């Protein structure tokens, strides 16, 4: 229950919080008793020296009262014929000055008491909501209050969010929310997160957002089947999301309590990693994690049958080159002329004359075969589909040979048959695809092929539920503003059609100005952490007011500015320290109760007496 402000007596409140210039009735202002749900925390009055409008107004602060940027402020007035009107907004600027000083040097005289002056503090309030929608300005002299409880929810539209998820804490230490309707495709979808690498905590916020979606209860019965696909490029830091963070302290746990979230790691995680180079059994190439890790690779038979050659050429230089058309021609020939050999994924590619070629068991074997066919004038035209200049063919082969080393560990046909190697999201709630040990060209290949497979699977399912959240860092690398590539085509498809198919992109990048415009434009929720000063001036950050842009250049790690369609101003939030390990050194022991993992040897007689084999 919220206390009402005390009625004014002799031009001031009983508590001394406000100073009355004239009576409330005399200027048509609602009395304190009529404030209703407004907080008793009065901060001052609407200024009369600055023009007030239905969109913004200034508040003169009472002596001893302090407000800061992002505080929520409300005031009320009686509008004839409409009743009481709530005008609520967010503090966008705070100023302090000497009233009575004329020159800069007067500050010293005032400090010495030689010149009379008063210190005046004023706050600009940017209006976020007028309820009911009677767009009248607040009246000068009207008392202004720091919003609490119901007023705060009204000012930030939290009261109309039927499905909301906590995204962090506001400057007042209370929860901030996002409307899930703009995340799951109901009214919008996709998230864009921008900020300086290593400072903006983009990946940490992306994982926290996914965690909040899973744990807030907004998914209801769908939570068990909703999936997240995370591509990891920063070492092994994201491979321990299902382990508790040993650095989590009591203060961070209290923040999770305020957000209504459990301070616990992700419950179901499976990691896919590339095979170790030279390992005949395709052991995953990870060092610190040994449980729930699978190797991924593509056999040569899959490479040819699924026309994956186009994902070998995904650099911007590739798309500007004249051999881009040649890639599609050769991929189509491989699909038609390659035949599987045995069960290990090796292939034999027929020559244009119908003769069988050699068996290819490695990616290098396949490239050598293609090089021989394209160098031969008698077979070149059959592979290219039309007369092609030798210079174009040689450029194609140079790029293809350059891809042998990075792709050899993940495109092969020399491993034993029957080894599981496909990346899938059905085995766990969170699927992590580790890329950090792969060169850039191989990373692009994995991202492109995996996204194409998951998007095709959702298309074939014919329903948007269950949802799939895709977390992709370095979005500017995979979907640059200039040029075309197979990966960019897929990401554009996800941005434009993923909403109807239940594929939600959570993209992170250092510079949103370098990402394809249509992808950023389709993101209903946009987030900015610490920004480079030059980047902050780009038009892609037009959703940030000038003061927020300046603040973003000095924001601390963990501070994010979030905008969503319902709220006309960005919310400045801080999200809690991760409850899950963000690097191997932080990983604690997993809780069998919460993770469902039990010791398979528990209860065996004499188990404690056995000598460990290592």
Coordinates of C-alpha atoms in Angstrom, one line a residue:
X1 CA 0.0 0.0 0.0
X2 CA 1.4 3.4 -1.1
X3 CA 1.1 6.3 1.3
X4 CA -0.4 9.5 0.0
X5 CA 1.4 12.8 0.3
X6 CA 0.4 15.0 3.2
X7 CA -1.9 17.9 2.3
X8 CA -0.2 21.3 2.0
X9 CA -0.4 23.6 5.0
X10 CA 0.4 27.3 4.7
X11 CA 2.2 26.8 1.4
X12 CA 4.3 23.8 2.4
X13 CA 3.9 20.1 3.1
X14 CA 3.8 18.9 6.7
X15 CA 7.1 17.1 6.1
X16 CA 8.7 20.1 4.4
X17 CA 9.2 18.1 1.2
X18 CA 7.6 20.8 -1.1
X19 CA 7.4 24.5 -1.0
X20 CA 4.2 26.0 -2.2
X21 CA 4.3 29.1 -4.3
X22 CA 0.6 29.3 -4.5
X23 CA -2.2 27.0 -3.4
X24 CA -2.9 24.0 -5.6
X25 CA -6.6 25.0 -6.0
X26 CA -5.6 28.4 -7.2
X27 CA -3.7 27.1 -10.2
X28 CA -5.8 24.1 -11.0
X29 CA -3.4 21.5 -9.7
X30 CA -4.6 18.2 -8.1
X31 CA -4.1 18.3 -4.4
X32 CA -1.8 15.9 -2.7
X33 CA -4.8 13.9 -1.4
X34 CA -5.9 13.4 -4.9
X35 CA -2.6 12.0 -6.1
X36 CA -3.8 8.4 -5.7
X37 CA -1.0 6.0 -6.4
X38 CA 1.7 8.7 -6.6
X39 CA 4.6 8.2 -4.3
X40 CA 4.9 10.5 -1.3
X41 CA 8.5 11.1 -2.4
X42 CA 8.0 14.6 -3.7
X43 CA 11.0 16.0 -5.4
X44 CA 9.9 19.5 -6.4
X45 CA 7.6 21.4 -8.7
X46 CA 7.1 21.9 -12.4
X47 CA 9.1 25.0 -13.5
X48 CA 7.3 28.0 -14.9
X49 CA 10.5 29.6 -16.3
X50 CA 10.8 26.7 -18.8
X51 CA 8.0 25.9 -21.2
X52 CA 6.2 22.7 -20.3
X53 CA 4.7 20.6 -23.1
X54 CA 2.9 17.2 -23.3
X55 CA 6.3 15.8 -24.4
X56 CA 8.7 17.2 -21.9
X57 CA 8.9 19.6 -18.9
X58 CA 11.4 20.8 -16.3
X59 CA 11.2 20.2 -12.5
X60 CA 12.8 22.5 -10.0
X61 CA 14.1 20.4 -7.1
X62 CA 13.4 21.1 -3.5
X63 CA 16.4 21.8 -1.3
X64 CA 17.9 18.6 -0.2
X65 CA 16.2 16.5 -2.9
X66 CA 18.2 14.7 -5.5
X67 CA 17.3 13.0 -8.7
X68 CA 19.5 11.3 -11.3
X69 CA 19.3 10.4 -14.9
X70 CA 16.7 7.6 -15.6
X71 CA 14.6 8.3 -12.5
X72 CA 10.9 8.0 -13.3
X73 CA 8.9 11.2 -12.4
X74 CA 5.2 11.7 -12.4
X75 CA 2.9 14.7 -12.0
X76 CA -0.8 15.2 -12.4
X77 CA -3.3 17.9 -13.4
X78 CA -7.0 18.3 -13.7
X79 CA -8.1 18.8 -17.3
X80 CA -11.6 20.3 -17.6
X81 CA -13.9 17.7 -19.1
X82 CA -11.4 14.9 -18.7
X83 CA -10.7 14.6 -15.0
X84 CA -7.2 13.9 -13.6
X85 CA -4.4 13.3 -16.1
X86 CA -1.2 11.5 -15.3
X87 CA 1.9 12.9 -17.0
X88 CA 4.9 10.5 -16.4
X89 CA 8.4 10.5 -17.8
X90 CA 12.0 9.7 -17.4
X91 CA 14.7 12.2 -16.2
X92 CA 16.9 12.9 -19.3
X93 CA 19.0 15.8 -17.9
X94 CA 19.9 17.3 -14.6
X95 CA 21.5 20.7 -14.1
X96 CA 22.7 22.8 -11.2
X97 CA 23.6 26.4 -11.3
X98 CA 24.0 29.6 -9.2
X99 CA 20.9 31.7 -9.5
X100 CA 22.0 35.3 -9.1
X101 CA 25.5 35.0 -10.6
X102 CA 26.3 37.0 -13.7
X103 CA 30.0 36.2 -14.3
X104 CA 32.1 33.0 -14.1
X105 CA 34.2 34.6 -11.4
X106 CA 31.1 35.2 -9.2
X107 CA 31.4 31.6 -8.0
X108 CA 34.3 32.6 -5.8
X109 CA 32.5 35.6 -4.3
X110 CA 29.4 33.4 -3.6
X111 CA 31.6 30.8 -1.9
X112 CA 33.1 33.5 0.3
X113 CA 29.6 34.9 1.1
X114 CA 30.3 38.2 -0.5
X115 CA 27.7 37.8 -3.1
X116 CA 24.2 36.5 -2.4
X117 CA 23.0 33.7 -4.7
X118 CA 21.1 30.4 -4.4
X119 CA 22.0 27.0 -5.8
X120 CA 19.2 25.7 -8.0
X121 CA 18.9 22.2 -9.3
X122 CA 16.6 21.4 -12.2
X123 CA 15.7 18.2 -14.0
X124 CA 14.4 17.7 -17.5
X125 CA 11.7 15.0 -17.8
X126 CA 11.0 13.4 -21.1
X127 CA 7.4 12.3 -21.1
X128 CA 6.9 8.6 -21.7
X129 CA 3.1 8.3 -21.0
X130 CA 0.0 10.4 -20.6
X131 CA -2.9 8.6 -19.0
X132 CA -5.6 9.0 -20.2
X133 CA -4.3 10.2 -23.5
X134 CA -5.2 13.9 -23.1
X135 CA -2.1 15.6 -24.3
X136 CA -2.0 18.7 -22.1
X137 CA 1.1 20.1 -20.5
X138 CA 1.7 19.9 -16.8
X139 CA 1.0 23.2 -15.1
X140 CA 3.8 25.3 -13.6
X141 CA 3.9 24.8 -9.8
X142 CA 2.5 21.3 -10.0
X143 CA 4.2 18.9 -7.5
X144 CA 6.4 16.3 -9.1
X145 CA 7.0 12.9 -7.5
X146 CA 9.5 10.1 -7.9
X147 CA 7.3 7.3 -9.3
X148 CA 6.9 4.1 -7.3
X149 CA 4.8 1.0 -7.6
X150 CA 1.9 1.5 -9.9
X151 CA 3.0 4.8 -11.2
X152 CA 6.3 3.4 -12.3
X153 CA 4.7 0.5 -14.0
X154 CA 2.4 2.9 -15.8
X155 CA 5.2 5.3 -16.8
X156 CA 7.2 2.5 -18.4
X157 CA 4.2 0.5 -19.8
X158 CA 5.0 -2.5 -17.6
X159 CA 1.3 -2.6 -16.6
X160 CA 0.2 -3.4 -20.2
X161 CA 2.8 -6.1 -20.8
X162 CA 0.9 -9.4 -20.4
X163 CA 4.0 -11.4 -21.0
X164 CA 7.1 -9.7 -19.7
X165 CA 10.6 -10.9 -18.9
X166 CA 13.1 -9.3 -16.5
X167 CA 16.1 -7.8 -18.4
X168 CA 17.9 -6.2 -15.5
X169 CA 17.6 -3.6 -12.7
X170 CA 16.9 0.1 -13.2
X171 CA 18.8 2.9 -11.5
X172 CA 16.3 2.6 -8.6
X173 CA 17.3 -1.0 -8.0
X174 CA 13.9 -2.3 -9.2
X175 CA 13.3 -4.7 -12.1
X176 CA 13.1 -3.6 -15.7
X177 CA 11.2 -5.7 -18.2
X178 CA 10.9 -6.4 -21.9
X179 CA 7.6 -7.4 -23.6
X180 CA 8.0 -11.0 -24.8
X181 CA 5.5 -10.3 -27.6
X182 CA 8.4 -8.4 -29.3
X183 CA 10.8 -11.4 -28.9
X184 CA 8.8 -14.5 -29.7
X185 CA 7.4 -13.2 -33.0
X186 CA 3.9 -12.4 -31.8
X187 CA 4.3 -8.7 -32.6
X188 CA 8.0 -8.6 -33.4
X189 CA 11.3 -10.5 -33.0
X190 CA 15.1 -10.4 -33.0
X191 CA 17.6 -8.5 -30.8
X192 CA 20.6 -6.4 -31.8
X193 CA 23.3 -5.9 -29.3
X194 CA 26.2 -3.4 -30.0
X195 CA 29.2 -2.3 -28.1
X196 CA 33.0 -2.2 -27.7
X197 CA 34.6 -5.6 -27.6
X198 CA 35.7 -6.7 -24.1
X199 CA 33.9 -3.8 -22.4
X200 CA 30.3 -3.8 -23.5
X201 CA 29.6 -7.4 -22.2
X202 CA 27.5 -8.2 -25.2
X203 CA 27.8 -12.0 -25.0
X204 CA 27.1 -11.9 -21.2
X205 CA 23.9 -9.9 -21.8
X206 CA 22.8 -12.2 -24.6
X207 CA 23.2 -15.3 -22.4
X208 CA 21.4 -13.5 -19.5
X209 CA 18.6 -12.7 -21.9
X210 CA 18.2 -16.3 -22.9
X211 CA 18.4 -17.4 -19.3
X212 CA 15.7 -14.9 -18.4
X213 CA 13.4 -16.2 -21.2
X214 CA 13.9 -19.8 -20.0
X215 CA 13.5 -19.1 -16.3
X216 CA 11.0 -16.3 -16.0
X217 CA 8.0 -18.6 -16.6
X218 CA 6.9 -16.6 -19.7
X219 CA 7.2 -19.7 -21.9
X220 CA 4.9 -21.8 -19.7
X221 CA 4.6 -25.4 -20.9
X222 CA 6.8 -24.5 -24.0
X223 CA 9.9 -24.0 -21.9
X224 CA 10.9 -27.7 -22.1
X225 CA 11.0 -27.7 -25.9
X226 CA 12.3 -24.2 -26.6
X227 CA 15.9 -24.3 -27.7
X228 CA 18.9 -21.9 -27.9
X229 CA 21.8 -22.3 -30.4
X230 CA 24.9 -20.4 -29.3
X231 CA 28.0 -20.0 -31.5
X232 CA 31.1 -19.6 -29.3
X233 CA 34.2 -17.8 -30.6
X234 CA 35.8 -16.7 -27.4
X235 CA 37.9 -19.6 -26.2
X236 CA 36.2 -22.0 -24.0
X237 CA 34.4 -19.3 -21.9
X238 CA 30.9 -20.4 -23.0
X239 CA 31.4 -24.1 -22.6
X240 CA 30.4 -24.1 -18.9
X241 CA 27.0 -22.5 -18.8
X242 CA 25.7 -25.5 -16.9
X243 CA 28.2 -25.0 -14.1
X244 CA 27.6 -22.6 -11.2
X245 CA 29.9 -19.6 -11.0
X246 CA 32.1 -19.8 -8.0
X247 CA 32.5 -16.0 -8.0
X248 CA 28.7 -15.4 -7.4
X249 CA 28.3 -13.5 -4.1
X250 CA 25.4 -12.7 -1.9
X251 CA 24.8 -9.3 -3.5
X252 CA 24.4 -10.8 -6.9
X253 CA 22.1 -13.5 -5.5
X254 CA 20.0 -10.7 -4.1
X255 CA 19.7 -9.1 -7.5
X256 CA 18.4 -12.4 -9.0
X257 CA 15.9 -12.5 -6.1
X258 CA 14.6 -9.0 -7.0
X259 CA 14.3 -10.1 -10.7
X260 CA 12.4 -13.2 -9.7
X261 CA 15.0 -15.5 -11.2
X262 CA 16.9 -18.4 -9.6
X263 CA 20.6 -17.8 -9.2
X264 CA 21.6 -21.0 -10.9
X265 CA 23.3 -22.2 -14.1
X266 CA 21.6 -23.4 -17.2
X267 CA 20.1 -26.8 -16.6
X268 CA 20.6 -28.5 -20.0
X269 CA 23.7 -27.8 -22.2
X270 CA 25.3 -29.8 -24.9
X271 CA 28.6 -28.7 -26.6
X272 CA 29.7 -29.5 -30.1
X273 CA 33.4 -29.0 -31.0
X274 CA 35.5 -29.8 -34.1
X275 CA 37.7 -32.9 -34.0
X276 CA 41.2 -32.7 -32.8
X277 CA 43.6 -32.5 -35.8
X278 CA 45.0 -35.9 -36.7
X279 CA 42.8 -37.8 -34.2
X280 CA 41.5 -41.0 -35.9
X281 CA 38.5 -41.2 -33.6
X282 CA 37.3 -37.6 -33.9
X283 CA 37.8 -36.7 -30.3
X284 CA 36.4 -33.2 -29.7
X285 CA 39.1 -30.5 -29.6
X286 CA 38.4 -29.0 -26.2
X287 CA 40.6 -29.0 -23.2
X288 CA 38.7 -28.2 -20.0
X289 CA 35.3 -29.9 -20.6
X290 CA 34.8 -33.6 -21.0
X291 CA 31.1 -34.2 -20.4
X292 CA 28.3 -33.7 -22.9
X293 CA 30.7 -32.8 -25.7
X294 CA 30.4 -34.2 -29.2
X295 CA 32.5 -33.7 -32.3
X296 CA 31.1 -32.2 -35.4
X297 CA 32.2 -32.5 -39.0
X298 CA 30.7 -33.1 -42.5
X299 CA 31.5 -36.1 -44.6
X300 CA 32.6 -35.6 -48.2
X301 CA 29.4 -37.4 -49.3
X302 CA 27.3 -34.8 -47.4
X303 CA 29.5 -32.0 -48.7
X304 CA 28.7 -33.0 -52.3
X305 CA 25.1 -34.0 -51.9
X306 CA 24.1 -30.9 -50.0
X307 CA 26.0 -28.5 -52.3
X308 CA 28.1 -27.1 -49.4
X309 CA 30.8 -25.8 -51.7
X310 CA 29.2 -22.4 -51.8
X311 CA 29.8 -22.0 -48.0
X312 CA 33.6 -22.4 -48.7
X313 CA 33.4 -19.0 -50.5
X314 CA 31.9 -16.6 -48.0
X315 CA 34.4 -13.8 -47.8
X316 CA 33.6 -10.5 -49.3
X317 CA 36.4 -10.9 -51.7
X318 CA 34.9 -14.1 -53.0
X319 CA 31.6 -12.4 -53.8
X320 CA 33.2 -9.6 -55.7
X321 CA 35.2 -12.0 -57.8
X322 CA 34.1 -13.2 -61.2
X323 CA 34.4 -16.8 -60.2
X324 CA 31.3 -16.5 -57.9
X325 CA 29.1 -18.0 -60.7
X326 CA 31.6 -20.8 -61.1
X327 CA 31.1 -21.9 -57.5
X328 CA 27.4 -22.8 -58.2
X329 CA 28.2 -24.7 -61.4
X330 CA 30.9 -26.8 -59.7
X331 CA 28.7 -27.5 -56.7
X332 CA 25.9 -28.7 -59.0
X333 CA 28.2 -31.1 -60.8
X334 CA 29.5 -32.5 -57.5
X335 CA 25.9 -33.2 -56.4
X336 CA 25.2 -35.0 -59.7
X337 CA 28.5 -36.9 -60.2
X338 CA 29.7 -37.8 -56.7
X339 CA 28.9 -41.3 -55.4
X340 CA 29.4 -42.5 -51.8
X341 CA 32.1 -45.1 -51.3
X342 CA 31.6 -47.2 -48.2
X343 CA 30.0 -45.9 -45.0
X344 CA 32.7 -43.5 -43.8
X345 CA 31.7 -40.6 -46.1
X346 CA 34.3 -41.0 -48.8
X347 CA 33.2 -40.3 -52.4
X348 CA 34.1 -41.1 -56.0
X349 CA 33.4 -38.4 -58.5
X350 CA 32.6 -39.5 -62.1
X351 CA 34.4 -37.6 -64.8
X352 CA 32.3 -35.9 -67.6
X353 CA 33.0 -38.8 -69.9
X354 CA 31.4 -41.2 -67.4
X355 CA 34.6 -42.8 -66.2
X356 CA 35.0 -43.2 -62.4
X357 CA 37.5 -41.0 -60.8
X358 CA 39.7 -41.9 -57.8
X359 CA 38.2 -42.3 -54.3
X360 CA 38.4 -39.1 -52.3
X361 CA 38.8 -39.6 -48.5
X362 CA 40.0 -36.1 -47.5
X363 CA 39.1 -32.6 -48.5
X364 CA 42.5 -32.3 -50.1
X365 CA 41.8 -35.3 -52.3
X366 CA 38.6 -33.7 -53.6
X367 CA 40.3 -30.4 -54.3
X368 CA 43.1 -32.1 -56.2
X369 CA 40.6 -34.0 -58.3
X370 CA 38.7 -30.7 -59.1
X371 CA 42.0 -29.0 -59.9
X372 CA 42.9 -31.7 -62.4
X373 CA 39.5 -31.6 -64.0
X374 CA 39.4 -27.8 -64.4
X375 CA 43.0 -27.6 -65.7
X376 CA 42.2 -30.1 -68.4
X377 CA 40.8 -28.2 -71.5
X378 CA 38.8 -31.3 -72.4
X379 CA 36.8 -31.5 -69.2
X380 CA 36.8 -27.9 -68.1
X381 CA 33.7 -26.8 -70.1
X382 CA 31.7 -29.7 -68.7
X383 CA 32.4 -28.5 -65.1
X384 CA 32.0 -24.8 -65.7
X385 CA 28.8 -25.1 -67.9
X386 CA 30.0 -22.5 -70.3
X387 CA 33.3 -21.2 -71.7
X388 CA 35.1 -19.6 -68.8
X389 CA 38.4 -17.6 -69.0
X390 CA 41.3 -19.5 -67.6
X391 CA 42.1 -16.6 -65.3
X392 CA 38.7 -17.0 -63.6
X393 CA 39.3 -20.7 -63.2
X394 CA 42.7 -20.2 -61.7
X395 CA 41.4 -17.6 -59.2
X396 CA 38.7 -20.1 -58.2
X397 CA 41.3 -22.8 -57.7
X398 CA 43.6 -20.6 -55.7
X399 CA 40.8 -19.8 -53.2
X400 CA 39.7 -23.5 -53.1
X401 CA 43.3 -24.6 -52.3
X402 CA 43.5 -22.0 -49.6
X403 CA 40.5 -23.5 -48.0
X404 CA 42.1 -27.0 -47.7
X405 CA 44.0 -26.4 -44.5
X406 CA 41.2 -24.7 -42.5
X407 CA 38.4 -27.1 -43.7
X408 CA 40.3 -30.4 -43.6
X409 CA 39.4 -31.2 -39.9
X410 CA 35.6 -30.7 -40.5
X411 CA 35.1 -31.9 -44.1
X412 CA 36.4 -35.4 -44.5
X413 CA 35.7 -39.0 -45.4
X414 CA 38.5 -40.8 -43.6
X415 CA 36.8 -41.4 -40.2
X416 CA 35.2 -44.7 -39.0
X417 CA 31.6 -45.2 -40.2
X418 CA 28.8 -44.6 -37.7
X419 CA 30.4 -41.8 -35.7
X420 CA 27.8 -39.2 -34.7
X421 CA 28.9 -35.9 -36.2
X422 CA 25.9 -33.8 -37.0
X423 CA 25.1 -30.6 -35.1
X424 CA 21.6 -30.9 -33.6
X425 CA 19.5 -28.9 -31.1
X426 CA 17.2 -31.6 -30.0
X427 CA 19.4 -33.2 -27.3
X428 CA 19.6 -30.2 -24.9
X429 CA 17.9 -26.9 -24.2
X430 CA 21.1 -25.0 -25.0
X431 CA 23.4 -26.1 -27.8
X432 CA 26.8 -24.5 -28.0
X433 CA 28.8 -24.8 -31.2
X434 CA 32.5 -24.1 -30.4
X435 CA 34.4 -22.3 -33.1
X436 CA 37.4 -20.9 -31.3
X437 CA 39.9 -23.4 -32.6
X438 CA 38.9 -23.0 -36.2
X439 CA 40.3 -20.4 -38.7
X440 CA 38.1 -17.7 -39.9
X441 CA 37.1 -19.4 -43.1
X442 CA 36.2 -22.6 -41.3
X443 CA 34.1 -20.6 -38.8
X444 CA 32.1 -19.0 -41.6
X445 CA 31.5 -22.5 -43.1
X446 CA 30.2 -23.9 -39.8
X447 CA 27.9 -21.0 -39.1
X448 CA 26.5 -20.9 -42.6
X449 CA 25.9 -24.6 -42.9
X450 CA 24.5 -25.0 -39.4
X451 CA 22.1 -22.0 -39.8
X452 CA 20.9 -23.3 -43.2
X453 CA 20.2 -26.7 -41.7
X454 CA 18.3 -25.4 -38.7
X455 CA 16.3 -22.9 -40.8
X456 CA 15.4 -25.7 -43.3
X457 CA 14.3 -27.9 -40.4
X458 CA 12.0 -25.2 -39.0
X459 CA 10.6 -24.6 -42.5
X460 CA 9.8 -28.3 -42.9
X461 CA 8.1 -28.4 -39.5
X462 CA 5.6 -25.8 -40.7
X463 CA 5.0 -24.3 -37.2
X464 CA 6.7 -21.5 -35.2
X465 CA 6.6 -23.5 -32.0
X466 CA 8.8 -24.5 -30.3
X467 CA 11.0 -21.4 -30.6
X468 CA 14.7 -21.5 -31.5
X469 CA 16.9 -18.6 -30.3
X470 CA 20.1 -18.2 -32.2
X471 CA 22.9 -16.3 -30.5
X472 CA 25.5 -15.1 -32.9
X473 CA 28.4 -12.9 -32.1
X474 CA 30.4 -10.8 -34.6
X475 CA 27.3 -10.3 -36.7
X476 CA 29.1 -7.7 -38.8
X477 CA 31.5 -10.4 -40.0
X478 CA 28.7 -12.7 -41.2
X479 CA 26.3 -10.1 -42.5
X480 CA 28.3 -7.1 -43.6
X481 CA 26.6 -4.1 -45.0
X482 CA 28.4 -4.4 -48.3
X483 CA 28.6 -7.4 -50.6
X484 CA 26.7 -10.7 -50.7
X485 CA 27.4 -14.1 -49.3
X486 CA 25.5 -17.4 -48.6
X487 CA 25.6 -16.7 -44.9
X488 CA 24.3 -13.2 -45.3
X489 CA 21.4 -14.5 -47.4
X490 CA 20.5 -16.9 -44.6
X491 CA 20.7 -14.3 -41.9
X492 CA 18.5 -12.0 -44.0
X493 CA 16.0 -14.8 -44.4
X494 CA 16.1 -15.3 -40.6
X495 CA 15.6 -11.6 -40.0
X496 CA 12.7 -11.3 -42.5
X497 CA 11.0 -14.6 -42.2
X498 CA 12.3 -16.1 -39.0
X499 CA 9.6 -14.5 -36.9
X500 CA 6.9 -16.6 -38.6
X501 CA 9.0 -19.7 -38.4
X502 CA 10.0 -19.3 -34.7
X503 CA 13.7 -18.6 -35.4
X504 CA 14.7 -15.6 -33.3
X505 CA 18.1 -14.0 -33.9
X506 CA 20.1 -12.5 -31.0
X507 CA 23.0 -10.8 -32.8
X508 CA 25.9 -9.1 -31.2
X509 CA 28.4 -6.9 -32.9
X510 CA 30.9 -4.1 -32.1
X511 CA 29.5 -1.8 -34.8
X512 CA 25.9 -1.9 -35.9
X513 CA 26.8 0.6 -38.6
X514 CA 28.6 -2.2 -40.4
X515 CA 25.8 -4.7 -40.3
X516 CA 23.3 -5.2 -43.1
X517 CA 20.6 -2.5 -42.7
X518 CA 17.7 -4.9 -43.2
X519 CA 18.8 -7.1 -40.4
X520 CA 19.1 -4.3 -37.9
X521 CA 15.8 -2.8 -39.1
X522 CA 14.0 -6.1 -38.3
X523 CA 15.2 -6.2 -34.7
X524 CA 12.4 -5.2 -32.4
X525 CA 14.7 -4.9 -29.4
X526 CA 18.0 -3.0 -29.7
X527 CA 20.7 -2.9 -27.0
X528 CA 23.8 -0.8 -26.7
X529 CA 26.6 -1.2 -24.1
X530 CA 29.8 0.8 -24.0
X531 CA 30.1 2.5 -27.4
X532 CA 33.1 3.9 -29.3
X533 CA 32.6 7.7 -29.5
X534 CA 32.8 7.7 -33.3
X535 CA 30.4 4.8 -33.6
X536 CA 27.9 6.4 -31.2
X537 CA 27.4 9.3 -33.7
X538 CA 26.2 6.9 -36.5
X539 CA 22.6 7.1 -37.6
X540 CA 22.1 3.5 -36.5
X541 CA 21.9 4.7 -33.0
X542 CA 19.3 7.3 -33.6
X543 CA 17.1 5.5 -31.1
X544 CA 19.4 6.8 -28.4
X545 CA 18.8 10.4 -27.2
X546 CA 21.8 12.7 -27.2
X547 CA 22.4 12.3 -23.5
X548 CA 22.2 8.5 -23.7
X549 CA 24.7 8.5 -26.5
X550 CA 27.2 10.5 -24.4
X551 CA 26.6 8.2 -21.5
X552 CA 27.1 5.1 -23.6
X553 CA 30.7 6.2 -24.3
X554 CA 31.5 5.9 -20.6
X555 CA 29.2 3.1 -19.5
X556 CA 30.6 0.5 -17.2
X557 CA 30.5 -3.2 -18.0
X558 CA 27.1 -4.5 -17.2
X559 CA 25.3 -1.3 -18.1
X560 CA 23.1 -1.5 -21.1
X561 CA 20.6 0.8 -22.9
X562 CA 17.6 -1.1 -24.1
X563 CA 14.9 0.1 -26.5
X564 CA 11.7 -1.7 -27.4
X565 CA 8.7 -0.6 -29.4
X566 CA 6.2 0.1 -26.6
X567 CA 8.5 2.4 -24.6
X568 CA 9.4 5.7 -26.2
X569 CA 12.7 6.1 -24.4
X570 CA 15.6 3.6 -23.9
X571 CA 15.9 2.0 -20.5
X572 CA 19.2 2.1 -18.7
X573 CA 19.6 -1.2 -17.0
X574 CA 22.3 -3.2 -15.2
X575 CA 22.1 -7.0 -15.3
X576 CA 23.4 -9.2 -12.5
X577 CA 26.7 -11.1 -12.5
X578 CA 26.3 -14.4 -14.3
X579 CA 25.2 -17.3 -12.1
X580 CA 26.8 -19.7 -14.6
X581 CA 30.5 -20.0 -15.2
X582 CA 31.8 -17.7 -17.9
X583 CA 35.3 -19.2 -18.1
X584 CA 36.8 -22.6 -17.0
X585 CA 38.4 -21.1 -13.9
X586 CA 34.9 -20.1 -12.5
X587 CA 33.3 -23.4 -13.0
X588 CA 32.0 -25.1 -9.8
X589 CA 30.6 -28.5 -9.4
X590 CA 27.2 -29.1 -11.0
X591 CA 24.3 -29.8 -8.7
X592 CA 22.8 -33.3 -9.4
X593 CA 19.5 -32.2 -8.1
X594 CA 19.0 -29.3 -10.5
X595 CA 20.8 -30.8 -13.4
X596 CA 19.3 -34.3 -13.2
X597 CA 22.8 -35.9 -13.3
X598 CA 23.4 -38.7 -10.9
X599 CA 26.5 -40.9 -10.1
X600 CA 26.0 -44.2 -12.0
X601 CA 28.3 -45.9 -9.6
X602 CA 26.6 -44.7 -6.4
X603 CA 25.7 -47.6 -4.1
X604 CA 28.0 -50.2 -5.6
X605 CA 29.6 -52.3 -2.8
X606 CA 33.3 -51.5 -2.2
X607 CA 33.2 -48.5 -4.6
X608 CA 35.0 -46.3 -2.1
X609 CA 37.8 -48.9 -1.7
X610 CA 38.7 -49.0 -5.4
X611 CA 41.9 -47.4 -6.5
X612 CA 41.4 -44.8 -9.2
X613 CA 42.9 -45.8 -12.5
X614 CA 44.7 -42.4 -12.9

